[in-house]
Short mmCIF file of C-alpha atoms in Angstrom, two decimals:
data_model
loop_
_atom_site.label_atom_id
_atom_site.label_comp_id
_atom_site.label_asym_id
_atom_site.label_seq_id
_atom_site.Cartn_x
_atom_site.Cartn_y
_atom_site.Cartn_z
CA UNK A 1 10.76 -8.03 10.05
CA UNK A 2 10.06 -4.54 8.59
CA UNK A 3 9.09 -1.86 11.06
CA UNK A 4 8.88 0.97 8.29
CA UNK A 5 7.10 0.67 5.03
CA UNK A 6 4.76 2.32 2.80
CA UNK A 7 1.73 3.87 4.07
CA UNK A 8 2.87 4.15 7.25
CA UNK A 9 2.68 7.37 8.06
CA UNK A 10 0.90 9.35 5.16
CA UNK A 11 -0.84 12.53 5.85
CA UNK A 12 -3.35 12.79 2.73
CA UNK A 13 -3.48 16.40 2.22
CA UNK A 14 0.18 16.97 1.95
CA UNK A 15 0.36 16.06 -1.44
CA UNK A 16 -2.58 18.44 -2.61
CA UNK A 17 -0.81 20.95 -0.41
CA UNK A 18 3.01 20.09 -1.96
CA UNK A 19 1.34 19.40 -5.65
CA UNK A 20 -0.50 23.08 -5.68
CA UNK A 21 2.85 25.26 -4.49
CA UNK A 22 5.03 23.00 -7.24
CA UNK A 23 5.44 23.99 -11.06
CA UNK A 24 5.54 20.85 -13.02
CA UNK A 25 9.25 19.74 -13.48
CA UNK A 26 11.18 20.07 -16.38
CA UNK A 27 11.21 17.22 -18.71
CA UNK A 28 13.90 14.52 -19.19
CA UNK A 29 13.10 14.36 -22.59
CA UNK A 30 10.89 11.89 -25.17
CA UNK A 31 11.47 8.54 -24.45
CA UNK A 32 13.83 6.39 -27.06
CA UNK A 33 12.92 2.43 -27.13
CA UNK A 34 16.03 2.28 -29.47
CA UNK A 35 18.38 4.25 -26.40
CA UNK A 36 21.48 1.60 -25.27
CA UNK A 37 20.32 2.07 -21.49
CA UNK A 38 23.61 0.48 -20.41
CA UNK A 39 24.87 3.93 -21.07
CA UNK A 40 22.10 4.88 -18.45
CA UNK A 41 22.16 5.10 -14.32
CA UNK A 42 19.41 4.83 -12.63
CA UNK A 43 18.20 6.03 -8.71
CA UNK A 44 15.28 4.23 -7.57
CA UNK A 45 13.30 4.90 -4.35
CA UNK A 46 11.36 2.06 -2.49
CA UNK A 47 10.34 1.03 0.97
CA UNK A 48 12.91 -0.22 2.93
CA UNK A 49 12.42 -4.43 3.62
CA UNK A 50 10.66 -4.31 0.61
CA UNK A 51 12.25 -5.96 -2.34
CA UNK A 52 15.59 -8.30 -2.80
CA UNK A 53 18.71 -6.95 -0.68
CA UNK A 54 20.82 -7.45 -4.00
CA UNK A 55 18.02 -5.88 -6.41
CA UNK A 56 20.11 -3.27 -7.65
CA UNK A 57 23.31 -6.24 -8.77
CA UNK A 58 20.68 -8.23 -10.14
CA UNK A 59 19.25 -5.79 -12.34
CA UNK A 60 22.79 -4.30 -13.08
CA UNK A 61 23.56 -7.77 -14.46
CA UNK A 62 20.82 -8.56 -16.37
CA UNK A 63 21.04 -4.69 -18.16
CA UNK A 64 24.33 -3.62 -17.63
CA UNK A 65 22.55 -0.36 -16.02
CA UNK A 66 24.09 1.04 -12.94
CA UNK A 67 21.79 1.13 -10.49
CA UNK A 68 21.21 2.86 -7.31
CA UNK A 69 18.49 1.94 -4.64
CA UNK A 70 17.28 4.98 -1.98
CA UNK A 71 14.65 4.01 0.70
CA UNK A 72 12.04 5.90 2.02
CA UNK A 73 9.46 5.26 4.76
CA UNK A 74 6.54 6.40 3.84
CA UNK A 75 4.39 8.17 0.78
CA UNK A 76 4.90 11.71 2.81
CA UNK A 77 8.49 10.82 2.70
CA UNK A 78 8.70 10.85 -0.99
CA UNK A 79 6.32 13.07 -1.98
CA UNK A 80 8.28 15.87 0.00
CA UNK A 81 11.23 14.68 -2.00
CA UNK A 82 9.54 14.67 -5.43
CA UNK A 83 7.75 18.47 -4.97
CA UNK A 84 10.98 19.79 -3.12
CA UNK A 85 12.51 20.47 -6.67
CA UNK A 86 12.20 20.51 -10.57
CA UNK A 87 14.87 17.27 -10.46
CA UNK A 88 14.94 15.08 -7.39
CA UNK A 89 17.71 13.01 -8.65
CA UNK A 90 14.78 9.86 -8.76
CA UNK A 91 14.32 7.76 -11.68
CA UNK A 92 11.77 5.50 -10.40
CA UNK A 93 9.66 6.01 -7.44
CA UNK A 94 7.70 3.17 -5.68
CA UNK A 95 4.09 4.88 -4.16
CA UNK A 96 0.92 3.71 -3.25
CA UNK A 97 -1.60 4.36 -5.98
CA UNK A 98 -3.74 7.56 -4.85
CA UNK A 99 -0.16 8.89 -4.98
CA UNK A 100 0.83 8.13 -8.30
CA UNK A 101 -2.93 9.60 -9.27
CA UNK A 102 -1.85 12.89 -7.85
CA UNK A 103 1.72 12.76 -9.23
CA UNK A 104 0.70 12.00 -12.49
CA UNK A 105 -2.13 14.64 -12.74
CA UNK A 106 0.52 17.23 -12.08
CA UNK A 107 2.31 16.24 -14.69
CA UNK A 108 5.36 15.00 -12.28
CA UNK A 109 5.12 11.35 -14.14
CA UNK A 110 6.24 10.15 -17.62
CA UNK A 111 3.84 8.64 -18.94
CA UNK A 112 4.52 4.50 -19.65
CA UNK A 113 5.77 3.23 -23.01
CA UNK A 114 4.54 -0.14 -22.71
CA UNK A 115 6.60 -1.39 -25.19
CA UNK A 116 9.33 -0.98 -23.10
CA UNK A 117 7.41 -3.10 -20.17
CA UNK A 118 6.15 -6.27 -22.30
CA UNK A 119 5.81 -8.10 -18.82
CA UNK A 120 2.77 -5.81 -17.61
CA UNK A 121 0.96 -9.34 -19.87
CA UNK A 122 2.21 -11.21 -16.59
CA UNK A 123 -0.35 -8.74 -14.80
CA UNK A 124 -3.94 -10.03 -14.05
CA UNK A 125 -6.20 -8.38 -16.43
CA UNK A 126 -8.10 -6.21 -13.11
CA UNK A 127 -5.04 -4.86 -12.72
CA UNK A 128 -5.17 -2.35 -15.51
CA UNK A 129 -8.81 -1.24 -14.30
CA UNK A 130 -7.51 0.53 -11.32
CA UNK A 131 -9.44 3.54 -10.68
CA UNK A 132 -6.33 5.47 -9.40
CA UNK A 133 -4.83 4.70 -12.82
CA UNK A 134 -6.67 3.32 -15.50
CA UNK A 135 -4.79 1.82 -18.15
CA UNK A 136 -1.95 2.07 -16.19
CA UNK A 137 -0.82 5.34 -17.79
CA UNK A 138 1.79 6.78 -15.68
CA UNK A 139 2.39 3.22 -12.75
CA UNK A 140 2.32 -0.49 -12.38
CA UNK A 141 1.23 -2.13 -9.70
CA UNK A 142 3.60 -4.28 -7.45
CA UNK A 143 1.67 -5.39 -4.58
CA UNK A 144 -1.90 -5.27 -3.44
CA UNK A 145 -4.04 -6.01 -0.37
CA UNK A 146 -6.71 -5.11 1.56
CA UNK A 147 -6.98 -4.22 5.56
CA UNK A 148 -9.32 -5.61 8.31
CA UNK A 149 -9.16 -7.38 11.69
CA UNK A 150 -6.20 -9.39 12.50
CA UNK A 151 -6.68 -10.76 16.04
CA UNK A 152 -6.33 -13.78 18.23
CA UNK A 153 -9.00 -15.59 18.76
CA UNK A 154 -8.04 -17.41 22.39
CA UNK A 155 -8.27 -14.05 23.92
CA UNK A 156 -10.84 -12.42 22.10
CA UNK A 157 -13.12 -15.47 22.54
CA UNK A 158 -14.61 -15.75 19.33
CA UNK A 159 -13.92 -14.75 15.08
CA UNK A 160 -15.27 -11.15 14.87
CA UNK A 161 -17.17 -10.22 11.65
CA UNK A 162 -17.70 -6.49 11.61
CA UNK A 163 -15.71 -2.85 12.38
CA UNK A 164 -18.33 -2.96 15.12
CA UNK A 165 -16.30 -5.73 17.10
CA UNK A 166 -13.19 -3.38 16.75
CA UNK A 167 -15.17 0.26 17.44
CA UNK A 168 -17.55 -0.87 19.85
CA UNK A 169 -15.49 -3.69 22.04
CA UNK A 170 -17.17 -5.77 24.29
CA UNK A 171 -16.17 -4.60 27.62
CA UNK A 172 -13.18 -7.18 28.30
CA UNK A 173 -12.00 -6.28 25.03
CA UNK A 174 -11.36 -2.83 26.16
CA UNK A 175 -7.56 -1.93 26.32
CA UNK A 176 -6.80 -4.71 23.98
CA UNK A 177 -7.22 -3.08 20.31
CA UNK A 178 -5.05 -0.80 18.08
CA UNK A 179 -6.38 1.18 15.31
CA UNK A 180 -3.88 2.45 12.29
CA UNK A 181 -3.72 6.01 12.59
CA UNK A 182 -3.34 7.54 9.32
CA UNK A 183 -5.65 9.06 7.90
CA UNK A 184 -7.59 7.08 5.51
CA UNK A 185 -7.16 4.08 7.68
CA UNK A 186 -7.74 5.89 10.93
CA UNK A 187 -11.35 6.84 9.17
CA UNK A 188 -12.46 4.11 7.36
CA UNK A 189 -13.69 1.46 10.00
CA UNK A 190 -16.31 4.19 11.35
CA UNK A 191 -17.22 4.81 7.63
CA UNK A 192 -17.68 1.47 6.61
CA UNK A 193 -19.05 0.38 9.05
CA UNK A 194 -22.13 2.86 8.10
CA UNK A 195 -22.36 2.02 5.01
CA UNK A 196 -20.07 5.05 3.74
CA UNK A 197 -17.80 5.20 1.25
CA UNK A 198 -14.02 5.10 2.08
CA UNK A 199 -13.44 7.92 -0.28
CA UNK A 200 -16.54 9.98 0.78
CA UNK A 201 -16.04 13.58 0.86
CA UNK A 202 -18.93 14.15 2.33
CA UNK A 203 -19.07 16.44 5.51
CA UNK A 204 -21.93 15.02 7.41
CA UNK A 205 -20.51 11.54 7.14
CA UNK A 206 -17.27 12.62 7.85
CA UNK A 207 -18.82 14.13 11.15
CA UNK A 208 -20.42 11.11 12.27
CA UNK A 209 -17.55 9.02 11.64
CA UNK A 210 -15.33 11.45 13.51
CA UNK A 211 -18.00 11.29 16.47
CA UNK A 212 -17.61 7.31 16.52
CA UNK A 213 -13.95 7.64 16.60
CA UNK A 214 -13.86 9.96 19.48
CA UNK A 215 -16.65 7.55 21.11
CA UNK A 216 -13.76 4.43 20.92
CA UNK A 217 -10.78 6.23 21.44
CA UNK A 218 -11.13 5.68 25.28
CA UNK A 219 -11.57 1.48 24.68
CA UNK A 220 -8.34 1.35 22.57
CA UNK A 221 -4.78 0.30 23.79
CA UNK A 222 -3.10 2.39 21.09
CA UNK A 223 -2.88 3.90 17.79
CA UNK A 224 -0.17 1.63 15.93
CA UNK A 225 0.75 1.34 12.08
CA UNK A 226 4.05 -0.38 13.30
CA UNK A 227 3.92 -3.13 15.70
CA UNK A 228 0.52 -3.98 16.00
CA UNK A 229 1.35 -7.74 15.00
CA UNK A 230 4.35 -7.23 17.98
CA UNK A 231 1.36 -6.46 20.79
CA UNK A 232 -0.35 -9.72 19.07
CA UNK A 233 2.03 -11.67 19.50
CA UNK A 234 2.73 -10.62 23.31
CA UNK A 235 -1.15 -10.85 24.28
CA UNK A 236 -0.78 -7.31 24.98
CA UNK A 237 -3.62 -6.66 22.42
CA UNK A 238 -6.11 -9.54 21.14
CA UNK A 239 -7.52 -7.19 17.94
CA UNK A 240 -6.04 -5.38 15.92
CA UNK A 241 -6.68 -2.98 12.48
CA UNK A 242 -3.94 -4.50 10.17
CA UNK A 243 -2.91 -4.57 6.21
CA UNK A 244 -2.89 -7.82 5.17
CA UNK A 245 0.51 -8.63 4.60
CA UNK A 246 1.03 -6.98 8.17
CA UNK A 247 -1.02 -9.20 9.82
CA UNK A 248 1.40 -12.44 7.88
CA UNK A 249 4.33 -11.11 9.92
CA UNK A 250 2.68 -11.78 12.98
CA UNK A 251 0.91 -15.27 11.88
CA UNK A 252 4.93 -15.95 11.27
CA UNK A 253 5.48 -15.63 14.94
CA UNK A 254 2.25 -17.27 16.10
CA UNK A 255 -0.18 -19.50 13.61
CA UNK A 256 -2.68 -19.10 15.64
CA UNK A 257 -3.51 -15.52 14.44
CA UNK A 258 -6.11 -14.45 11.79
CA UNK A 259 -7.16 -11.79 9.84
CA UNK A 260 -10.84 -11.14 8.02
CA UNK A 261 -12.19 -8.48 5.73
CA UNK A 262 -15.58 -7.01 7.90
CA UNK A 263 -18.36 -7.88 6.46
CA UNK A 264 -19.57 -4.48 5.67
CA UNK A 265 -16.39 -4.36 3.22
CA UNK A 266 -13.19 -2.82 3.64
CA UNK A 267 -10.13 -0.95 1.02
CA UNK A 268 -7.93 -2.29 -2.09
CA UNK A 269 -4.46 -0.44 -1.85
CA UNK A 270 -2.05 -0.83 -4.40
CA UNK A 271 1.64 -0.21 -4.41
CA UNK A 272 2.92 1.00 -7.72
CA UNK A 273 5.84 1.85 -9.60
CA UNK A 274 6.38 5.17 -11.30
CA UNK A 275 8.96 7.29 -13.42
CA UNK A 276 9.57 10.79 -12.94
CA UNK A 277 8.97 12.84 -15.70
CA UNK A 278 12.04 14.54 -14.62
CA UNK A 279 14.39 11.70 -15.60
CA UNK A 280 17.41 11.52 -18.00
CA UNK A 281 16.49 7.82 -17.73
CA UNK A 282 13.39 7.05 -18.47
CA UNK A 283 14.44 4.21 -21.15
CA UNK A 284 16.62 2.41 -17.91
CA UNK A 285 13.68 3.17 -15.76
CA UNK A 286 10.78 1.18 -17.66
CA UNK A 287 13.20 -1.37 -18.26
CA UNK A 288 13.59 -1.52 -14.06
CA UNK A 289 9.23 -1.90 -14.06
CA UNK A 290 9.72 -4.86 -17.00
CA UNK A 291 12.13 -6.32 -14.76
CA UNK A 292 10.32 -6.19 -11.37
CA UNK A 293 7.12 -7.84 -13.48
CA UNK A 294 8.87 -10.72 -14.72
CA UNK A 295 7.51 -13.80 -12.72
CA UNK A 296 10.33 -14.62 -10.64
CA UNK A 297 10.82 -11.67 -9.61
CA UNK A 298 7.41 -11.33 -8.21
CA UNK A 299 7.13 -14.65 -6.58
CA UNK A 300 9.93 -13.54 -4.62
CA UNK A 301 8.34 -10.76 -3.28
CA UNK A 302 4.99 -12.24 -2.51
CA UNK A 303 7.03 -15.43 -1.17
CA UNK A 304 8.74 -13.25 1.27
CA UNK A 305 7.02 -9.70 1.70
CA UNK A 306 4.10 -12.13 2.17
CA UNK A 307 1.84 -9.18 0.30
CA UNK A 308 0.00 -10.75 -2.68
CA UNK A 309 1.30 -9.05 -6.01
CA UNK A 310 -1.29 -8.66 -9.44
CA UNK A 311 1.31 -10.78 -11.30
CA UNK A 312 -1.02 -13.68 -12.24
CA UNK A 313 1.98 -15.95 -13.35
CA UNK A 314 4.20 -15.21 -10.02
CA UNK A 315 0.46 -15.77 -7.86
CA UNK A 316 -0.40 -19.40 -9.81
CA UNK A 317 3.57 -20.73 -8.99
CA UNK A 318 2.83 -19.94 -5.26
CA UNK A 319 3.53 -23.36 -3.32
CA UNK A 320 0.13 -24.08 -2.07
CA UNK A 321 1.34 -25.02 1.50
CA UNK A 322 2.73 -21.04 1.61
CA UNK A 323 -0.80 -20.12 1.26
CA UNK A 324 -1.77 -22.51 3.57
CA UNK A 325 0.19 -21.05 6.12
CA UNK A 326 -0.57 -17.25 5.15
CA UNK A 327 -4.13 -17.16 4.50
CA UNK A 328 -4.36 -13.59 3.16
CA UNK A 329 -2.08 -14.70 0.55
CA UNK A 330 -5.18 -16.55 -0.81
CA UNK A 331 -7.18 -13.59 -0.98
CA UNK A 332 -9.00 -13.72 -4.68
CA UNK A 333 -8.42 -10.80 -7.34
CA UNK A 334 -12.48 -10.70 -7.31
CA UNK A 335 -12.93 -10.94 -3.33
CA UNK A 336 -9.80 -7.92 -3.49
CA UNK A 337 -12.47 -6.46 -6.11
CA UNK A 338 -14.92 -6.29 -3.93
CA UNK A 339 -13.68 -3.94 -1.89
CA UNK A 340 -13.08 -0.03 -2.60
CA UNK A 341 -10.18 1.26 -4.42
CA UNK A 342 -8.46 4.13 -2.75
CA UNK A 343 -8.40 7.41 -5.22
CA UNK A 344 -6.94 10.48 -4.45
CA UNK A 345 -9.26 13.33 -3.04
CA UNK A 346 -7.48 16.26 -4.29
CA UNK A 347 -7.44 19.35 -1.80
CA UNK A 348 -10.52 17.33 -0.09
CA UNK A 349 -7.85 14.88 1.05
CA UNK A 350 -7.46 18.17 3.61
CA UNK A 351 -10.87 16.58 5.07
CA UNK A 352 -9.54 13.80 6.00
CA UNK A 353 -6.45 14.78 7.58
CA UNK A 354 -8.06 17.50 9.96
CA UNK A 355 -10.62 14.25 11.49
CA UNK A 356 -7.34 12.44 11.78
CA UNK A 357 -5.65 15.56 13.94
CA UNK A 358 -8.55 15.97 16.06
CA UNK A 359 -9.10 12.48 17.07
CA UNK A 360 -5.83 12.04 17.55
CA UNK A 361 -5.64 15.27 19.48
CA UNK A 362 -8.64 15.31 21.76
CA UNK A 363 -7.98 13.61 25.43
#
């Protein structure tokens, strides 16, 4: 089971902060849809336990491009990487979508030639009316989700139905919850739950959600992006704040778990796929994002990620007892739609990390 993985540990404003003291790169040059890319090497960097273990050999077969996978463990991880320096050495870099906003606004991405990625036609047609990326410009998506309650219900008793149930436990709840705790899912239960929205950068909303946080820090077992499903599992906690596909690796262990989207609404994150504007290889690299869209490679990943991906064709060849067994994996593109999509805030991403570092902080 993965332990480290995308947004695990993001701190928003460090890629405002990274972004602002970084020139834009140099170019790799105008891309060529005539190039030979098996004359081309490629770097990619990804999540660790988050693709096929022999991605790279596959994709080295089918295109005769030598390929190199990196991992990192979280957006902060790569972002450092990519502002560190003109060149990282990174072709392609897998980041969640407020990310790839930010990146490509500074001019660190390429921007797509989709004629090198005929497969983004594979994509549900939502999935290229992300706000992060509209038109999908400089990213494609790769997985999706949303986040809510994941819990059990023989020990909490009932199906909760609200952020409520998680910030204001009934007392023999208390001691049994984790909330994530970075920052725009540390936040967004006391937002929501208001009525606020997830990207808000208002100050007075951002106050009372910090005051509700600090009001159910005492009832909480722990703040845990990791191994909240783990603690399920045990009966150490009975709810939990989860991703989606999170919550699945627990539901693996014991069927008896569930997960719901409050109903006061909740976030739609998206995991893209980017290349650097920085790259020699940009011709290799798009042909890496056609290959990751082709349908078997995405029912792969949704098969055994267990994160729902915005490939339509890899979603409808889904055995149906799969789904069965992994409810989340039946969320709808219009109940994902539903919720918010997660944008970059620019320098007021800063906001958000200094609620996270006080709650976190205060005793």
């Amino acid at each position: 089971m993965p332990t480290t993985r995308r947004i695990v540990a993001v701190a928003a404003g460090t890629i405002a902060v990274a972004l602002a003291a970084t020139s834009c790169s140099t170019g790799g040059g105008e891309v060529d849809p005539s190039a030979d890319i098996s004359e081309q090497t490629l770097t990619v960097s990804i999540w660790s336990d988050y693709y096929p273990e022999d991605l790279a050999e596959q994709f080295e077969e089918a295109t005769g491009v030598k390929t190199t996978i990196v991992n990192h463990t979280t957006n902060e991880d790569i972002v450092a990487k990519l502002t560190a320096s003109a060149d990282s050495g990174i072709d392609v870099a897998f980041v969640s979508g407020q990310y790839a906003q930010a990146l490509g606004e500074q001019g660190l991405l390429a921007k797509l030639d989709k004629s090198l990625i005929p497969n983004e036609e594979n994509l549900y047609p939502e999935a290229l009316e992300l706000d992060y990326d509209e038109g999908n410009v400089y990213s494609e998506p790769y997985a999706w989700g949303t986040t809510g309650l994941c819990y059990r219900p023989d020990l909490t008793g009932y199906d909760p139905t609200s952020w409520n149930d998680l910030l204001t436990p009934k007392p023999e709840l208390e001691g049994k919850t984790t909330m994530l705790s970075t920052d725009r899912w540390l936040a967004m239960p006391a937002l929501k739950a208001e009525g606020y929205s997830l990207n808000t950068t208002d100050d007075a909303e951002l106050d009372e959600a910090k005051a509700q946080l600090l009001e159910t820090k005492p009832t909480l077992l722990a703040y845990d992006d990791t191994t909240f499903y783990s603690k399920l599992v045990s009966g150490e906690a009975a709810l939990v704040e989860a991703w989606d596909g999170w919550c699945n690796y627990g539901i693996a262990e014991d069927p008896t778990i569930k997960f719901v989207v409050p109903e006061e609404g909740s976030d739609l994150w998206v995991d893209t796929m980017t290349v650097l504007e920085s790259s020699e290889n940009k011709e290799a690299a798009m042909a890496f994002i056609n290959y990751i869209l082709d349908p078997e490679v995405q029912t792969w990943v949704a098969e055994n990620i267990l994160y729902k991906v915005p490939n339509q064709k890899a979603m409808e060849a889904l055995d149906p007892s799969l789904i069965e067994s992994y409810p989340t994996l039946g969320i709808t593109v219009d109940e994902l739609f539903d919720q918010e999509v997660i944008v970059d805030l620019g320098e007021d991403s800063l906001k958000y990390v200094d609620l996270n570092a006080e709650v976190l902080a205060t005793n």
